[in-house]
PDB file of C-alpha atoms in Angstrom:
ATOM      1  CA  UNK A   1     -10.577 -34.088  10.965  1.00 52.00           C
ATOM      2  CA  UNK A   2      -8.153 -32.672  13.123  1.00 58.00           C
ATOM      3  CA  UNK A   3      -8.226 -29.671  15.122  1.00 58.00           C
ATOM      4  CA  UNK A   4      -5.211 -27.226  15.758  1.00 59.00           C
ATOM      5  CA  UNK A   5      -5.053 -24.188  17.724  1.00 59.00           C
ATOM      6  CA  UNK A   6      -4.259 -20.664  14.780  1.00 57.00           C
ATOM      7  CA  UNK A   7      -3.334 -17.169  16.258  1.00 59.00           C
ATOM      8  CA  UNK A   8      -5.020 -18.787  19.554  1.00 66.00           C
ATOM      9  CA  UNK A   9      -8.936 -20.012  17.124  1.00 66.00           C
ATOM     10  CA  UNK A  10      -9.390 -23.695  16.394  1.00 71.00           C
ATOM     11  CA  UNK A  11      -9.908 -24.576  13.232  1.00 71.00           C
ATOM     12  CA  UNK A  12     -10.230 -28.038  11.576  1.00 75.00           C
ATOM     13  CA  UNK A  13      -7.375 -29.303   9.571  1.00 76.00           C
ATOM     14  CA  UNK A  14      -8.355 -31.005   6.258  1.00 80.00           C
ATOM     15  CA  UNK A  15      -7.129 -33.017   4.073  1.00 85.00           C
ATOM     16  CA  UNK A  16      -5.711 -31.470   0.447  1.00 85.00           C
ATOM     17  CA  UNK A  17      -8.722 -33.656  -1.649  1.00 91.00           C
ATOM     18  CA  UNK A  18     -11.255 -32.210   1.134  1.00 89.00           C
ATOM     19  CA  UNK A  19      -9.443 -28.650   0.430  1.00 86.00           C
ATOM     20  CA  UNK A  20      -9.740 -28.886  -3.558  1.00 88.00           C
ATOM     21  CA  UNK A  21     -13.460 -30.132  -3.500  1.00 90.00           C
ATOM     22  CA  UNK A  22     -13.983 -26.566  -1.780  1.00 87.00           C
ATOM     23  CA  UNK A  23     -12.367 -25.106  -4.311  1.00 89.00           C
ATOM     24  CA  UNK A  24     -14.663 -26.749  -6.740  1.00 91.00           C
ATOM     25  CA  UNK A  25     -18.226 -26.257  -5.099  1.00 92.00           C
ATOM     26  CA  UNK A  26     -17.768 -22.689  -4.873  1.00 92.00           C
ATOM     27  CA  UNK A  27     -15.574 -21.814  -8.123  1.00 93.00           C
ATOM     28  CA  UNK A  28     -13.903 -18.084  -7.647  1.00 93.00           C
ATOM     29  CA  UNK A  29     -14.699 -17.701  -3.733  1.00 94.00           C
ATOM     30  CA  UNK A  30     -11.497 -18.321  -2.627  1.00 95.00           C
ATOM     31  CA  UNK A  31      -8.797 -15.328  -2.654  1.00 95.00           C
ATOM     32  CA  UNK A  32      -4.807 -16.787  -2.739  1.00 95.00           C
ATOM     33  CA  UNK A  33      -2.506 -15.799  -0.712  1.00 94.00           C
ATOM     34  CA  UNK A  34       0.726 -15.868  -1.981  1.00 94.00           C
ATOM     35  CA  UNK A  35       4.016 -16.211  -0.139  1.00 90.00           C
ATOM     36  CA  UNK A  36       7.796 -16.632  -1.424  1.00 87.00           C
ATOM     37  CA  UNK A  37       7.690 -20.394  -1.731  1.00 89.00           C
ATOM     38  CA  UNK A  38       5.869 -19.958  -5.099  1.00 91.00           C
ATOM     39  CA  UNK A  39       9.027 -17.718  -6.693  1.00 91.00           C
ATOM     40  CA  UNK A  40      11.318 -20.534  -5.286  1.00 90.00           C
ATOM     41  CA  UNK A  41      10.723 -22.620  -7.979  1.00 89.00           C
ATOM     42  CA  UNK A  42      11.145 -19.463 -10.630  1.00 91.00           C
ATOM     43  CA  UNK A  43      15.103 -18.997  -9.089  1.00 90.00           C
ATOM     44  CA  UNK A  44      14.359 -16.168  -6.343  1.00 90.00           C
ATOM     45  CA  UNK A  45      16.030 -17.658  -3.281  1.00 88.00           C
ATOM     46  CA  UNK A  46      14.099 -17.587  -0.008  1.00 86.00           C
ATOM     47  CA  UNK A  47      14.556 -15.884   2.548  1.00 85.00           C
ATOM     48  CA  UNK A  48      17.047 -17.737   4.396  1.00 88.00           C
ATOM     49  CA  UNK A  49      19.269 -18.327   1.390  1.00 90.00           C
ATOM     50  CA  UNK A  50      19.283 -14.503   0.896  1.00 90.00           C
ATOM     51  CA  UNK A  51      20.331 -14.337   4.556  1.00 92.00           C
ATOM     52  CA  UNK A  52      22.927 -17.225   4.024  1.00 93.00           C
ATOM     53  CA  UNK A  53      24.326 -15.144   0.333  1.00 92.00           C
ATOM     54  CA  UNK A  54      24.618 -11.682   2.433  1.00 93.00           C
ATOM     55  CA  UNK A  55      26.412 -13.336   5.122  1.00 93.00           C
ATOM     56  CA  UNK A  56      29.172 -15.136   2.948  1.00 93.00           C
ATOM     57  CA  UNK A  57      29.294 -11.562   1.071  1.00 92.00           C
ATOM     58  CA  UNK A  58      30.092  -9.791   4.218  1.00 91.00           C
ATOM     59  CA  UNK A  59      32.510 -11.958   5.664  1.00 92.00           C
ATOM     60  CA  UNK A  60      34.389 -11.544   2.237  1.00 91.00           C
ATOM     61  CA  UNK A  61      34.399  -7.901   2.426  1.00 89.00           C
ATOM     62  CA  UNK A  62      35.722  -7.963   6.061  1.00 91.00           C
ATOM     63  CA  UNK A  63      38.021 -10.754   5.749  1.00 91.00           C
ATOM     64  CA  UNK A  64      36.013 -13.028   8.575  1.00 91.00           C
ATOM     65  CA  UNK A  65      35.432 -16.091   6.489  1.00 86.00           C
ATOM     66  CA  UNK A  66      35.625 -18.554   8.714  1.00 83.00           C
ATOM     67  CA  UNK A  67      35.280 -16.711  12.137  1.00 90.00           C
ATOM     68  CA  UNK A  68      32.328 -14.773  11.072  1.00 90.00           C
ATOM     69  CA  UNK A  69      30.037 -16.121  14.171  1.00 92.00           C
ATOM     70  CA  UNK A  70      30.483 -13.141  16.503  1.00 93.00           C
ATOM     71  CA  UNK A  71      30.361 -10.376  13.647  1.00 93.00           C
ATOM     72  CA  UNK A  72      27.134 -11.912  12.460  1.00 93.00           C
ATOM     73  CA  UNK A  73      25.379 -11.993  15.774  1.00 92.00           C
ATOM     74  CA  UNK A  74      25.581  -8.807  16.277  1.00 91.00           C
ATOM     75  CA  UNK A  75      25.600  -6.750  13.461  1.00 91.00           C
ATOM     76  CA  UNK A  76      23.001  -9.846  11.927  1.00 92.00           C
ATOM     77  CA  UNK A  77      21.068 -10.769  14.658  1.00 91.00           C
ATOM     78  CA  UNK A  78      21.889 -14.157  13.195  1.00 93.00           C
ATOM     79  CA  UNK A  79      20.433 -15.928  16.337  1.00 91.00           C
ATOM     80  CA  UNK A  80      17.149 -14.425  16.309  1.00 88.00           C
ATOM     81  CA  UNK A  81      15.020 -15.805  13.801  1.00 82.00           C
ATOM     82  CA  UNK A  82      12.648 -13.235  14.028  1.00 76.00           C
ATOM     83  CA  UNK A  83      14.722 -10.304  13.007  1.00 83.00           C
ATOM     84  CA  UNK A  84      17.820 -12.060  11.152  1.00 87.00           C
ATOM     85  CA  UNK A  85      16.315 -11.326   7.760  1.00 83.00           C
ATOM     86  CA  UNK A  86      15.388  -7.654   8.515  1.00 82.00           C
ATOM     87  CA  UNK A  87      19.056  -7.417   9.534  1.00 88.00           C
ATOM     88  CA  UNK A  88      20.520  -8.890   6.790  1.00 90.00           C
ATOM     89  CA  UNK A  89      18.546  -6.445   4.419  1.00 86.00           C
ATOM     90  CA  UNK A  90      19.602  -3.453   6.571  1.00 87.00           C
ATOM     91  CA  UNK A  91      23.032  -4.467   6.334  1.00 89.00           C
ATOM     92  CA  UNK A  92      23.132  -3.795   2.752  1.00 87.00           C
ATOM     93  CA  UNK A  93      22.807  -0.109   3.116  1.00 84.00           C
ATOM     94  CA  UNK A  94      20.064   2.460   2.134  1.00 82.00           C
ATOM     95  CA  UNK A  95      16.184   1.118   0.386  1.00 79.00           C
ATOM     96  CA  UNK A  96      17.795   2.308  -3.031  1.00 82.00           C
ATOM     97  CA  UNK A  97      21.084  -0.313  -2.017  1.00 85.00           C
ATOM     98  CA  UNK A  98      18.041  -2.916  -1.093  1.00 83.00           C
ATOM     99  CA  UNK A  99      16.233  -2.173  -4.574  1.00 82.00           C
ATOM    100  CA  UNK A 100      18.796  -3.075  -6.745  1.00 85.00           C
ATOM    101  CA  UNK A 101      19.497  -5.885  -4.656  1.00 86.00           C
ATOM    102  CA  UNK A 102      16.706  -7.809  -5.880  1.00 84.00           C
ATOM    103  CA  UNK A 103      16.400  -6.254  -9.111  1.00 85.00           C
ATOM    104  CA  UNK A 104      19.814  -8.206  -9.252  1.00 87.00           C
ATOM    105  CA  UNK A 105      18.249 -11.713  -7.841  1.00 84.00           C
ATOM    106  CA  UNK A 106      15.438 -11.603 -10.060  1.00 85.00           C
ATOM    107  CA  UNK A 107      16.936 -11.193 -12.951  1.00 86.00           C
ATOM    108  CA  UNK A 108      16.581 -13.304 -15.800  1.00 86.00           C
ATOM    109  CA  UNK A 109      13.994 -15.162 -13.606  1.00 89.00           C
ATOM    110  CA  UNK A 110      10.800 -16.527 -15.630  1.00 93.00           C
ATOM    111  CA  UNK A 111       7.441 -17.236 -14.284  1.00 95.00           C
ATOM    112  CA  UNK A 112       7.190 -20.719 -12.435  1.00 93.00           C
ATOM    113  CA  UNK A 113       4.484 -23.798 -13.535  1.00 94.00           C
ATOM    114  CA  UNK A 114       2.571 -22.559 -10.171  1.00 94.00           C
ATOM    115  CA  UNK A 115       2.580 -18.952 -11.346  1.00 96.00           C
ATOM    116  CA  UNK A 116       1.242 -19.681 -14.850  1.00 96.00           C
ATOM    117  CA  UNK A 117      -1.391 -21.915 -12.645  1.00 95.00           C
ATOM    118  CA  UNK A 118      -2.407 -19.553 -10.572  1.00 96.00           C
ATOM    119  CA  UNK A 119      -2.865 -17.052 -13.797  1.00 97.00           C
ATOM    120  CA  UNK A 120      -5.327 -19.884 -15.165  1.00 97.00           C
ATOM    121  CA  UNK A 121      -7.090 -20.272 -12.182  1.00 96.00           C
ATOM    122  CA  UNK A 122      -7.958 -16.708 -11.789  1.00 96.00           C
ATOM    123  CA  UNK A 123      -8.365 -15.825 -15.439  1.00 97.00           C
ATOM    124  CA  UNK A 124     -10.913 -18.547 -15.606  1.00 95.00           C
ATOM    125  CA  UNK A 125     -12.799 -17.704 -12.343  1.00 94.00           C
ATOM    126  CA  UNK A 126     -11.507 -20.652 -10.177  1.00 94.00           C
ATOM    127  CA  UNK A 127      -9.794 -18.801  -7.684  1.00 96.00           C
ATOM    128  CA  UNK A 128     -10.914 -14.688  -6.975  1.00 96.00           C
ATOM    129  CA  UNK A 129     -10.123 -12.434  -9.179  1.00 96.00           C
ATOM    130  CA  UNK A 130      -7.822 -10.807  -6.992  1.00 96.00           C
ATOM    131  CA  UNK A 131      -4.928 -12.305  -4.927  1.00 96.00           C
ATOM    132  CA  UNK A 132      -2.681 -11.523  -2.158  1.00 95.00           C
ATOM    133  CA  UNK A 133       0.837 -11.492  -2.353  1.00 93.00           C
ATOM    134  CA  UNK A 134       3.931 -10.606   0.303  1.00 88.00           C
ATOM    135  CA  UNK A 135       6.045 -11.187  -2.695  1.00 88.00           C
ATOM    136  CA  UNK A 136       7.918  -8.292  -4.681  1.00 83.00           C
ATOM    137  CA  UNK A 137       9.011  -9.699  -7.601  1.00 88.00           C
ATOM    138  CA  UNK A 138       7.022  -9.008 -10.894  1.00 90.00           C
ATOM    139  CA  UNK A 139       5.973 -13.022 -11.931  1.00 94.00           C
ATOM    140  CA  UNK A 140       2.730 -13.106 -11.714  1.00 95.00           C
ATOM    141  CA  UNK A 141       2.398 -10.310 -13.394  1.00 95.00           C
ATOM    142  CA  UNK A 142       4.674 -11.322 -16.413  1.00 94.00           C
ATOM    143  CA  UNK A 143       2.888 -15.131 -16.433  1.00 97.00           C
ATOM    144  CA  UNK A 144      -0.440 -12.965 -16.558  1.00 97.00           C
ATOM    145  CA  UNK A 145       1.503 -11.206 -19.511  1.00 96.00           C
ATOM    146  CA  UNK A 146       2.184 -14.449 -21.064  1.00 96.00           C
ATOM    147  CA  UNK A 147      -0.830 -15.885 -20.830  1.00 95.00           C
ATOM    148  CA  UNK A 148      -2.549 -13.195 -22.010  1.00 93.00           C
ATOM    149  CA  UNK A 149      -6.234 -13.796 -21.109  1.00 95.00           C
ATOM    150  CA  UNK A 150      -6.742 -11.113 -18.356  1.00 95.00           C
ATOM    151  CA  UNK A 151      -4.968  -7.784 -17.691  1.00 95.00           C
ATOM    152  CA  UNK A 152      -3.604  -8.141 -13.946  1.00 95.00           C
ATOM    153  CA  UNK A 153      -3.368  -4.760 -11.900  1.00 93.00           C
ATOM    154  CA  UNK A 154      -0.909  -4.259  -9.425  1.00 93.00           C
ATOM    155  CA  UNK A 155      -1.999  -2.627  -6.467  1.00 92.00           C
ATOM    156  CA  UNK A 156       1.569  -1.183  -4.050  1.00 88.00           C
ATOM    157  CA  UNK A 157       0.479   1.504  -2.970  1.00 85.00           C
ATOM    158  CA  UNK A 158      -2.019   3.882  -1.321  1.00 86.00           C
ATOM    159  CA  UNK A 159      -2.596   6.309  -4.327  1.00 87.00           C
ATOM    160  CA  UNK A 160      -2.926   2.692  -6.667  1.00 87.00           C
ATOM    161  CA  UNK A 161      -6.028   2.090  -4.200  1.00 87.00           C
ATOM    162  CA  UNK A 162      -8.251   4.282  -5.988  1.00 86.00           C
ATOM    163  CA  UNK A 163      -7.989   1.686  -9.575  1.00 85.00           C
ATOM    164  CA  UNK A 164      -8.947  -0.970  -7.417  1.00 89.00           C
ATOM    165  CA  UNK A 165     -11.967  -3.091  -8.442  1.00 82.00           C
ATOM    166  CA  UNK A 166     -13.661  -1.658 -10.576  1.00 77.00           C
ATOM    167  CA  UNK A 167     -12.832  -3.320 -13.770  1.00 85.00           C
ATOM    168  CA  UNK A 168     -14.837  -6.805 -13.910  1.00 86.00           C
ATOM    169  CA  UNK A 169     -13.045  -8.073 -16.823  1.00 90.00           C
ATOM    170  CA  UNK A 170      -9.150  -7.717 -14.456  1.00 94.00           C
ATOM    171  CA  UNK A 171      -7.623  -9.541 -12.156  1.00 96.00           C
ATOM    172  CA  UNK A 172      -5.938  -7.505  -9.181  1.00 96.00           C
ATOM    173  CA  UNK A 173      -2.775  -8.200  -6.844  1.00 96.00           C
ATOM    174  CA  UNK A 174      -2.505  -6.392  -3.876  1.00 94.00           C
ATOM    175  CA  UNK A 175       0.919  -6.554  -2.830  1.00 92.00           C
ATOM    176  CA  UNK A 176       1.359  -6.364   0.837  1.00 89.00           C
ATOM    177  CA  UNK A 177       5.323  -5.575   1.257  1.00 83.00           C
ATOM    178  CA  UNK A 178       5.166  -3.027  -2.113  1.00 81.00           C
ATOM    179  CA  UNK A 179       7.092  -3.556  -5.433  1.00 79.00           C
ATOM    180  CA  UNK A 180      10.867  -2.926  -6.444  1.00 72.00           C
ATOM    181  CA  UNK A 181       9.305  -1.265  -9.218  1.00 72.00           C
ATOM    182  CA  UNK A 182       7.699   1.620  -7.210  1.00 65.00           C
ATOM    183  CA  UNK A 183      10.747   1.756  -5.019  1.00 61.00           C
ATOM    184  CA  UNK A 184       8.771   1.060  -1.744  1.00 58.00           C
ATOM    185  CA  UNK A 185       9.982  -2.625  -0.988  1.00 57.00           C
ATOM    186  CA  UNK A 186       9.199  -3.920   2.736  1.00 55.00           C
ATOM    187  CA  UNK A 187      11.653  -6.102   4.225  1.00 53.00           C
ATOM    188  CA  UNK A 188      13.489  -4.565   7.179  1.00 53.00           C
ATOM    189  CA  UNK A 189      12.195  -5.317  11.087  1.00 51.00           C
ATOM    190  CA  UNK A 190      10.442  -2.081  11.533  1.00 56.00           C
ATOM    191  CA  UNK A 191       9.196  -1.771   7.853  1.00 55.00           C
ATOM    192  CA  UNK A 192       7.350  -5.471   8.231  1.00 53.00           C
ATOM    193  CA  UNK A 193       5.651  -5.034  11.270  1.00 59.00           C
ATOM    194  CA  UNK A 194       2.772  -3.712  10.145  1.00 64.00           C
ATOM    195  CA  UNK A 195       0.694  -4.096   6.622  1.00 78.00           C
ATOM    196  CA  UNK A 196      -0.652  -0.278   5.457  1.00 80.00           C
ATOM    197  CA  UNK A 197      -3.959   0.344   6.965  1.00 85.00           C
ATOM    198  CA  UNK A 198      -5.465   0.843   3.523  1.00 87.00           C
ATOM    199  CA  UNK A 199      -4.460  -3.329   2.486  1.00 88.00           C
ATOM    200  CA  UNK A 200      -6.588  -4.038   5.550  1.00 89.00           C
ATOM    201  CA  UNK A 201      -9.429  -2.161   4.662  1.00 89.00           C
ATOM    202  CA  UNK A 202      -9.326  -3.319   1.212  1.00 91.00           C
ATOM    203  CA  UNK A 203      -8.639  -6.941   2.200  1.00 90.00           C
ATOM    204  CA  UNK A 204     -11.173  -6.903   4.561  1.00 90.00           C
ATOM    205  CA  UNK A 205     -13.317  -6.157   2.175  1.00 90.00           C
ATOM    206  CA  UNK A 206     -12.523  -8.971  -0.240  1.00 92.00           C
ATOM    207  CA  UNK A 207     -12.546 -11.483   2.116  1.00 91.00           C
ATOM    208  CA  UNK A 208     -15.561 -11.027   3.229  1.00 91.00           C
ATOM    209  CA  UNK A 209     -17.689 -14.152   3.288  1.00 90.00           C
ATOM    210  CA  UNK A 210     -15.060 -15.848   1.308  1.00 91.00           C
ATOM    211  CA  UNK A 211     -12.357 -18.043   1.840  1.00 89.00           C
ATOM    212  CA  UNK A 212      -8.261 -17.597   1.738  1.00 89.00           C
ATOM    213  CA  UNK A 213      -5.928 -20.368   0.408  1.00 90.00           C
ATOM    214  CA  UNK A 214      -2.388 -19.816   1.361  1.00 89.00           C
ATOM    215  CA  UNK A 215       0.500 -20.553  -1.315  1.00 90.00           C
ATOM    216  CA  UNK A 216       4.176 -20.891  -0.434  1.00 88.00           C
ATOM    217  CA  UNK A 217       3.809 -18.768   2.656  1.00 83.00           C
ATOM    218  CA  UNK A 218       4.542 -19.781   6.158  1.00 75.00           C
ATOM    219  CA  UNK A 219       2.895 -17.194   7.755  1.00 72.00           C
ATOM    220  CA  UNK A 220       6.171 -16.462   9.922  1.00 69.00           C
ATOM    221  CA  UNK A 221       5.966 -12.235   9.310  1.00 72.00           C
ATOM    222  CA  UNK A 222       5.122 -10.252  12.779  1.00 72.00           C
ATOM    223  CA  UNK A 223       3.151  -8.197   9.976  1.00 75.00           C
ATOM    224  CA  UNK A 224       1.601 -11.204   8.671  1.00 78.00           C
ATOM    225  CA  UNK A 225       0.231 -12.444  11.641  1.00 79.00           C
ATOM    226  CA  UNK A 226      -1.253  -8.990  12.491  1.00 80.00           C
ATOM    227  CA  UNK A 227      -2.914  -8.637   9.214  1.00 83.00           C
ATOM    228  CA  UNK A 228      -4.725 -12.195   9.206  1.00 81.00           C
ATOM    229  CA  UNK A 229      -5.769 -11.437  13.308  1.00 80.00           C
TER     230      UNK A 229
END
């Protein structure tokens, strides 16, 4: 075992054969967190590709390709890590610009092997029966579609709150950053800082006395980091 310092707590790093025996032992008592890596391998570019795509885009429109480097740190904070994305997004103009943004990038997209496995896992009481997600595409809702052994509910916003739960026989998704659907998509700096109070209380309430398995997320989100502290 190895141990390595979290958000400032040790905690033991295992191996993944250690990690899926703990899966087994206590079948649906782990809750999956689920970050952007998982919609890579659907088509939906990460976030630093989407950084990379806006970038090339702008330069076009301004006639900078080539000598881009000063326009983009400043107007995209291209040499902070921390805020590039959040700058990128905010270059494209107002949340209904940002909306049809990824409408646009996630179209035509079809649910990934891992989101169809993830679907399985929770239908079938291997993982929770509700899941966390920073993710605003609609895949694994569609794979739960597909599959078609559970209803999945989508939980985006405060007033969904209230349908959360209650319904043994559903799986939920609480999505963290909101949904292009509902028009309240998360991605600038000062939108991610913080997750809604009410995805805390309702998280910390699932989580109790269970564990969390991460999935394609890095954990890199100011927001993110505040949520799981």
């Amino acid at each position: 075992d190895v141990r390595k310092a979290v958000f400032n707590v040790n905690v033991d790093v295992i191996t993944e054969d250690e990690a899926i025996r703990g899966l087994l032992v206590a079948p649906g008592e782990h809750v999956a967190f689920v970050g952007a890596g998982v919609s890579r391998e659907a088509g939906i570019p990460l976030a630093a590709e989407i950084c990379t795509r806006i970038r090339e885009s702008g330069a076009r429109d301004l006639g900078l390709e080539g000598r881009d480097d000063e326009w983009a740190r400043t107007k995209l904070s291209w040499d902070d890590a921390a805020r590039r994305y959040g700058s990128c997004l905010e270059s494209l103009g107002t949340n209904e610009d940002r909306v049809s943004y990824f409408r646009e990038l996630n179209k035509g997209c079809r649910p990934s092997f891992s989101h169809h496995a993830l679907t399985l896992l929770m239908s079938h009481d291997k993982l929770h029966r509700n899941a966390l997600t920073t993710n605003f595409d609609k895949l694994i809702e569609q794979s739960f579609m597909e599959q078609n052994i559970r209803e999945c509910q989508a939980i985006r916003m405060f007033d969904e709150g209230a349908y959360w739960g209650p319904e043994l026989d559903k799986c939920y998704l609480l999505k963290l950053h909101g949904d292009y659907d509902t028009h309240n998509i998360l991605n600038t700096f000062n939108e991610t800082r913080l997750i809604a109070s009410f995805f805390v209380d309702l998280a910390r309430e699932l989580l109790r006395s269970r564990g969390l398995i991460a999935l394609g997320s890095a954990g890199n989100e100011e927001s993110i980091q505040r949520f799981l502290e």
